[in-house]
Amino acid sequence: VSGFFFSIRRFSFRPEPDPYCQAKYTFCPTGSPIPVMKGDDIIEVFRLQAPVWEFKYGNLLGHLKIMHDAIGFRSTLTGKNFTMEWYELFQLGNCTFPHLRPAMNAPFWCNQGAACFFEGIDDIHWKENGTLVLVATISGNTFNEMAKWVKRDNETGIYYETWTVQASPERGAETWFESYDCSKFVLRTYKKLAELGAEFKKIETNYTRIFLYSGEPTYLGNETSVFGPTGNKTLALAIRKFYYPFKPHSSTKEFLFSILQIFDAVIVHREFYLFYNFEYWLLPMKFPFIKITYEEIPLPNRNKTHSGL
């Protein structure tokens, strides 16, 4: 094993989304700027978790432990509550699969994700089938430092990545590609707060992760080298064929049907074409192929030394 490991590439700015990319549900409809808190304010920090698509299916995906994560804040000076989360601009299907557009040779991706901040915490939403629990208390100054970091993080980490790709389900197995999703944002924010001196309570915190299992990935090239005028036509066709069943603008029923078709491609042909950091990779898939886990990732310990980004 060569021991390479990929995490999401950072960018210098966030590009304007292409008008072709349309959201079924508006991204961050009531979003507002992060307020500046009074330095001596005491801010309570809450862990928020609820089943994905709960607004449509109630607790259905909660039974499968497919959960969405967010962070809540409450100012003790003003009594105001706030919610902060990170999610897909154009829903999950668009971040996981591309569009095959007739006039374009290369698959077309609508895979941006971003942070959303708004006033209020929908207590019922988080409590009913999920979690709303106090994890830390911070000062207004710490909150303001975190807010600056969120802005930087949001401008530089702009693409959503659904999959974590590992060599096997065993503990300590090689990780080839790291996901970049709502839970990763929450974990990064907790880590930043710990760096800024926040003390977290000792409670168990679990997160949903979607794994693909594969042998060492093979690098195939970027959009131009695969699909461009001097590209590899056979490979281009194979990638398009792989993605054909997955219609990103699909209903959830169709999305779940697509997942079944993936299983066929992945289990019968043992192949998965992954698009990561604008590059294509071939994953030689291994048993158990795909797995959704709900595993504990502990809250961070307070850092003795405060560091930057």
Short mmCIF file of C-alpha atoms in Angstrom, two decimals:
data_model
loop_
_atom_site.label_atom_id
_atom_site.label_comp_id
_atom_site.label_asym_id
_atom_site.label_seq_id
_atom_site.Cartn_x
_atom_site.Cartn_y
_atom_site.Cartn_z
CA VAL A 1 0.00 0.00 0.00
CA SER A 2 1.45 3.35 -1.01
CA GLY A 3 -0.09 5.18 1.95
CA PHE A 4 -1.53 8.17 0.09
CA PHE A 5 -4.44 9.96 1.66
CA PHE A 6 -6.68 12.66 0.23
CA SER A 7 -8.63 15.32 2.02
CA ILE A 8 -10.64 18.08 0.38
CA ARG A 9 -8.64 20.68 -1.48
CA ARG A 10 -8.99 24.26 -0.27
CA PHE A 11 -9.76 27.09 -2.71
CA SER A 12 -8.93 30.79 -2.65
CA PHE A 13 -12.56 31.85 -3.18
CA ARG A 14 -16.03 30.43 -3.74
CA PRO A 15 -17.17 30.46 -7.40
CA GLU A 16 -20.69 31.49 -8.41
CA PRO A 17 -22.81 28.34 -8.85
CA ASP A 18 -23.82 27.61 -12.44
CA PRO A 19 -27.47 28.60 -13.12
CA TYR A 20 -28.01 25.04 -14.43
CA CYS A 21 -27.74 23.83 -10.79
CA GLN A 22 -31.18 24.20 -9.27
CA ALA A 23 -32.19 23.38 -5.69
CA LYS A 24 -35.45 21.61 -5.00
CA TYR A 25 -35.43 23.12 -1.51
CA THR A 26 -33.88 26.58 -1.13
CA PHE A 27 -30.48 26.63 0.55
CA CYS A 28 -30.46 28.53 3.87
CA PRO A 29 -33.78 30.37 3.25
CA THR A 30 -33.72 32.41 6.49
CA GLY A 31 -29.94 32.77 6.70
CA SER A 32 -28.42 35.82 8.37
CA PRO A 33 -24.89 37.13 9.05
CA ILE A 34 -23.23 35.82 12.23
CA PRO A 35 -23.70 38.56 14.85
CA VAL A 36 -20.86 40.05 16.87
CA MET A 37 -21.40 39.09 20.52
CA LYS A 38 -20.42 41.20 23.53
CA GLY A 39 -17.05 39.95 24.75
CA ASP A 40 -18.26 39.08 28.26
CA ASP A 41 -21.44 37.33 27.09
CA ILE A 42 -21.71 33.67 28.10
CA ILE A 43 -22.73 31.56 25.09
CA GLU A 44 -24.08 28.04 25.48
CA VAL A 45 -23.09 25.62 22.69
CA PHE A 46 -25.50 22.80 21.77
CA ARG A 47 -24.98 19.65 19.76
CA LEU A 48 -27.91 19.27 17.34
CA GLN A 49 -28.68 16.09 15.42
CA ALA A 50 -31.81 14.86 13.62
CA PRO A 51 -32.64 12.32 10.88
CA VAL A 52 -31.83 13.43 7.33
CA TRP A 53 -34.94 14.52 5.36
CA GLU A 54 -36.99 14.49 8.57
CA PHE A 55 -39.26 17.24 7.20
CA LYS A 56 -40.40 14.73 4.59
CA TYR A 57 -40.08 11.28 6.17
CA GLY A 58 -40.16 11.87 9.93
CA ASN A 59 -37.91 9.42 11.76
CA LEU A 60 -37.60 6.91 8.89
CA LEU A 61 -33.92 7.62 8.23
CA GLY A 62 -33.33 7.97 11.97
CA HIS A 63 -33.94 4.23 12.28
CA LEU A 64 -31.15 3.73 9.75
CA LYS A 65 -28.99 6.19 11.74
CA ILE A 66 -28.67 8.54 8.74
CA MET A 67 -28.39 11.76 10.69
CA HIS A 68 -27.80 15.44 9.98
CA ASP A 69 -25.61 17.47 12.35
CA ALA A 70 -25.66 21.12 13.35
CA ILE A 71 -24.60 23.40 16.21
CA GLY A 72 -26.83 25.61 18.36
CA PHE A 73 -25.84 28.71 20.34
CA ARG A 74 -27.65 30.63 23.06
CA SER A 75 -26.61 34.04 24.32
CA THR A 76 -27.28 34.34 28.06
CA LEU A 77 -27.16 38.15 27.80
CA THR A 78 -29.89 38.48 25.19
CA GLY A 79 -31.59 35.06 25.47
CA LYS A 80 -31.36 34.73 21.68
CA ASN A 81 -30.81 31.30 20.08
CA PHE A 82 -28.95 30.59 16.82
CA THR A 83 -28.42 27.56 14.59
CA MET A 84 -25.33 26.94 12.45
CA GLU A 85 -24.99 24.09 9.97
CA TRP A 86 -23.21 23.15 6.75
CA TYR A 87 -25.00 21.33 3.96
CA GLU A 88 -25.46 20.91 0.20
CA LEU A 89 -26.52 23.92 -1.91
CA PHE A 90 -28.46 21.67 -4.31
CA GLN A 91 -29.37 18.64 -2.18
CA LEU A 92 -27.51 15.38 -1.64
CA GLY A 93 -28.13 13.76 -5.04
CA ASN A 94 -26.35 16.61 -6.81
CA CYS A 95 -23.34 16.32 -4.51
CA THR A 96 -23.08 12.57 -4.98
CA PHE A 97 -23.74 12.19 -8.71
CA PRO A 98 -23.29 14.40 -11.78
CA HIS A 99 -25.70 15.39 -14.54
CA LEU A 100 -25.07 13.93 -17.98
CA ARG A 101 -25.95 16.83 -20.27
CA PRO A 102 -26.51 16.00 -23.95
CA ALA A 103 -24.35 18.81 -25.32
CA MET A 104 -21.47 18.14 -22.93
CA ASN A 105 -18.99 15.32 -23.05
CA ALA A 106 -17.92 15.54 -19.38
CA PRO A 107 -20.29 14.85 -16.50
CA PHE A 108 -21.53 18.13 -15.00
CA TRP A 109 -21.35 18.54 -11.21
CA CYS A 110 -23.48 20.68 -8.88
CA ASN A 111 -21.62 19.71 -5.72
CA GLN A 112 -21.15 22.82 -3.62
CA GLY A 113 -21.78 22.83 0.11
CA ALA A 114 -21.78 25.83 2.45
CA ALA A 115 -22.39 27.05 5.99
CA CYS A 116 -25.79 28.45 6.97
CA PHE A 117 -26.39 30.57 10.07
CA PHE A 118 -29.80 31.76 11.25
CA GLU A 119 -31.59 33.00 14.35
CA GLY A 120 -33.55 30.51 16.42
CA ILE A 121 -33.30 26.80 17.24
CA ASP A 122 -36.21 24.61 16.17
CA ASP A 123 -36.36 22.71 19.47
CA ILE A 124 -39.05 20.27 18.37
CA HIS A 125 -37.16 19.32 15.18
CA TRP A 126 -33.98 18.42 17.05
CA LYS A 127 -35.52 16.96 20.23
CA GLU A 128 -38.28 14.77 18.79
CA ASN A 129 -36.21 12.20 16.89
CA GLY A 130 -32.72 13.44 17.55
CA THR A 131 -30.49 15.32 19.96
CA LEU A 132 -30.36 18.78 21.50
CA VAL A 133 -27.75 18.74 24.24
CA LEU A 134 -25.45 21.31 25.85
CA VAL A 135 -21.80 20.45 25.07
CA ALA A 136 -19.86 23.56 26.11
CA THR A 137 -20.06 27.15 27.35
CA ILE A 138 -17.90 29.84 25.72
CA SER A 139 -17.37 33.60 26.03
CA GLY A 140 -18.64 36.13 23.52
CA ASN A 141 -14.99 36.77 22.52
CA THR A 142 -14.48 33.07 21.71
CA PHE A 143 -17.71 33.07 19.69
CA ASN A 144 -16.49 36.08 17.67
CA GLU A 145 -13.13 34.37 16.97
CA MET A 146 -15.00 31.25 15.85
CA ALA A 147 -17.21 33.37 13.55
CA LYS A 148 -14.10 34.72 11.74
CA TRP A 149 -12.83 31.16 11.33
CA VAL A 150 -16.23 29.97 9.97
CA LYS A 151 -16.10 32.69 7.30
CA ARG A 152 -12.60 31.57 6.20
CA ASP A 153 -13.53 27.89 6.33
CA ASN A 154 -16.65 28.55 4.27
CA GLU A 155 -14.83 30.52 1.58
CA THR A 156 -12.09 27.93 1.11
CA GLY A 157 -13.86 24.54 1.61
CA ILE A 158 -16.59 24.71 -0.99
CA TYR A 159 -17.32 21.22 -2.32
CA TYR A 160 -19.44 18.55 -0.66
CA GLU A 161 -18.06 15.01 -0.61
CA THR A 162 -20.44 12.21 0.39
CA TRP A 163 -18.10 9.24 0.61
CA THR A 164 -15.31 8.20 2.95
CA VAL A 165 -13.20 5.63 1.08
CA GLN A 166 -11.29 3.07 3.13
CA ALA A 167 -9.37 -0.14 2.52
CA SER A 168 -11.64 -2.11 4.89
CA PRO A 169 -14.07 -1.67 7.82
CA GLU A 170 -11.36 -2.68 10.30
CA ARG A 171 -10.15 -0.17 12.86
CA GLY A 172 -7.03 1.62 11.67
CA ALA A 173 -7.59 0.58 8.03
CA GLU A 174 -6.07 2.78 5.34
CA THR A 175 -8.25 5.80 4.48
CA TRP A 176 -7.94 6.78 0.81
CA PHE A 177 -10.41 9.68 0.66
CA GLU A 178 -12.05 11.67 3.45
CA SER A 179 -15.67 12.86 3.25
CA TYR A 180 -16.59 16.55 3.56
CA ASP A 181 -20.13 16.96 4.84
CA CYS A 182 -22.32 18.37 7.64
CA SER A 183 -20.74 16.28 10.40
CA LYS A 184 -17.21 17.19 9.28
CA PHE A 185 -18.13 20.88 9.62
CA VAL A 186 -19.43 20.31 13.15
CA LEU A 187 -16.25 18.40 14.07
CA ARG A 188 -14.02 21.14 12.59
CA THR A 189 -15.94 23.80 14.54
CA TYR A 190 -15.66 21.86 17.82
CA LYS A 191 -11.92 21.46 17.19
CA LYS A 192 -11.59 25.20 16.57
CA LEU A 193 -13.52 26.01 19.75
CA ALA A 194 -11.22 23.66 21.72
CA GLU A 195 -8.21 25.45 20.22
CA LEU A 196 -9.75 28.72 21.40
CA GLY A 197 -9.97 27.28 24.93
CA ALA A 198 -13.51 25.83 25.08
CA GLU A 199 -14.00 23.01 27.60
CA PHE A 200 -16.33 20.29 26.30
CA LYS A 201 -18.48 18.06 28.48
CA LYS A 202 -17.66 14.36 28.63
CA ILE A 203 -20.60 12.92 26.68
CA GLU A 204 -20.81 10.37 23.87
CA THR A 205 -21.22 11.88 20.39
CA ASN A 206 -21.93 9.73 17.34
CA TYR A 207 -21.96 10.65 13.64
CA THR A 208 -23.21 9.09 10.41
CA ARG A 209 -20.56 8.17 7.86
CA ILE A 210 -21.04 6.59 4.43
CA PHE A 211 -18.13 4.35 3.49
CA LEU A 212 -16.94 2.80 0.26
CA TYR A 213 -14.39 0.00 0.63
CA SER A 214 -11.76 -0.46 -2.04
CA GLY A 215 -8.25 -1.57 -2.82
CA GLU A 216 -5.69 1.07 -3.78
CA PRO A 217 -7.40 3.63 -6.08
CA THR A 218 -6.11 4.25 -9.61
CA TYR A 219 -5.75 7.85 -10.76
CA LEU A 220 -7.56 8.37 -14.10
CA GLY A 221 -7.10 12.08 -14.77
CA ASN A 222 -9.02 15.33 -14.61
CA GLU A 223 -11.96 16.48 -16.72
CA THR A 224 -9.75 17.73 -19.57
CA SER A 225 -7.41 14.73 -19.73
CA VAL A 226 -10.30 12.24 -19.68
CA PHE A 227 -13.08 14.07 -21.57
CA GLY A 228 -11.18 16.73 -23.54
CA PRO A 229 -10.40 16.66 -27.29
CA THR A 230 -7.30 14.49 -26.74
CA GLY A 231 -8.93 12.52 -23.91
CA ASN A 232 -9.43 8.80 -23.46
CA LYS A 233 -12.70 8.05 -25.30
CA THR A 234 -13.06 4.51 -23.92
CA LEU A 235 -12.58 5.69 -20.35
CA ALA A 236 -14.88 8.68 -20.90
CA LEU A 237 -17.61 6.33 -22.12
CA ALA A 238 -17.11 3.96 -19.17
CA ILE A 239 -17.45 6.83 -16.67
CA ARG A 240 -20.58 8.19 -18.37
CA LYS A 241 -22.06 4.70 -18.44
CA PHE A 242 -21.34 4.26 -14.72
CA TYR A 243 -23.07 7.52 -13.82
CA TYR A 244 -26.00 7.08 -16.23
CA PRO A 245 -28.45 5.46 -13.74
CA PHE A 246 -28.02 8.22 -11.19
CA LYS A 247 -30.27 11.16 -11.90
CA PRO A 248 -29.39 13.90 -9.40
CA HIS A 249 -32.74 15.70 -9.84
CA SER A 250 -34.60 12.64 -8.68
CA SER A 251 -37.23 12.02 -6.07
CA THR A 252 -36.06 10.18 -2.98
CA LYS A 253 -37.67 7.00 -4.31
CA GLU A 254 -35.62 7.33 -7.50
CA PHE A 255 -32.52 8.22 -5.47
CA LEU A 256 -32.89 5.00 -3.45
CA PHE A 257 -33.42 3.08 -6.70
CA SER A 258 -30.19 4.64 -8.00
CA ILE A 259 -28.42 3.38 -4.90
CA LEU A 260 -29.61 -0.14 -5.78
CA GLN A 261 -28.20 0.30 -9.28
CA ILE A 262 -24.92 1.40 -7.75
CA PHE A 263 -24.90 -1.82 -5.79
CA ASP A 264 -25.19 -3.69 -9.06
CA ALA A 265 -22.30 -1.78 -10.66
CA VAL A 266 -20.23 -1.98 -7.53
CA ILE A 267 -20.91 -5.56 -6.47
CA VAL A 268 -21.19 -7.24 -9.86
CA HIS A 269 -18.41 -5.29 -11.60
CA ARG A 270 -16.50 -4.31 -8.45
CA GLU A 271 -15.87 -0.85 -9.84
CA PHE A 272 -16.69 2.64 -8.67
CA TYR A 273 -15.71 5.87 -10.41
CA LEU A 274 -15.03 8.55 -7.80
CA PHE A 275 -14.85 12.28 -8.57
CA TYR A 276 -12.75 14.00 -5.91
CA ASN A 277 -10.98 17.39 -5.98
CA PHE A 278 -11.86 17.70 -9.69
CA GLU A 279 -10.16 14.41 -10.54
CA TYR A 280 -11.46 10.97 -11.46
CA TRP A 281 -10.33 7.80 -9.70
CA LEU A 282 -11.19 4.15 -10.22
CA LEU A 283 -11.89 2.28 -7.00
CA PRO A 284 -11.43 -1.52 -7.14
CA MET A 285 -14.27 -2.32 -4.76
CA LYS A 286 -14.02 -4.88 -1.97
CA PHE A 287 -16.51 -6.56 0.37
CA PRO A 288 -18.58 -5.18 2.15
CA PHE A 289 -18.49 -2.51 -0.64
CA ILE A 290 -20.74 0.16 0.93
CA LYS A 291 -21.65 0.70 4.55
CA ILE A 292 -23.42 3.37 6.57
CA THR A 293 -22.05 3.59 10.10
CA TYR A 294 -23.07 5.57 13.15
CA GLU A 295 -19.91 5.74 15.18
CA GLU A 296 -18.56 7.62 18.14
CA ILE A 297 -16.13 10.46 17.55
CA PRO A 298 -15.33 12.00 20.96
CA LEU A 299 -15.67 15.71 21.69
CA PRO A 300 -12.23 17.37 21.60
CA ASN A 301 -10.04 18.10 24.60
CA ARG A 302 -9.15 21.67 25.27
CA ASN A 303 -5.85 22.58 23.64
CA LYS A 304 -3.21 23.94 25.97
CA THR A 305 -1.72 26.01 23.14
CA HIS A 306 -3.97 28.13 20.95
CA SER A 307 -3.21 27.81 17.26
CA GLY A 308 -4.51 29.40 14.04
CA LEU A 309 -6.72 27.99 11.27
#
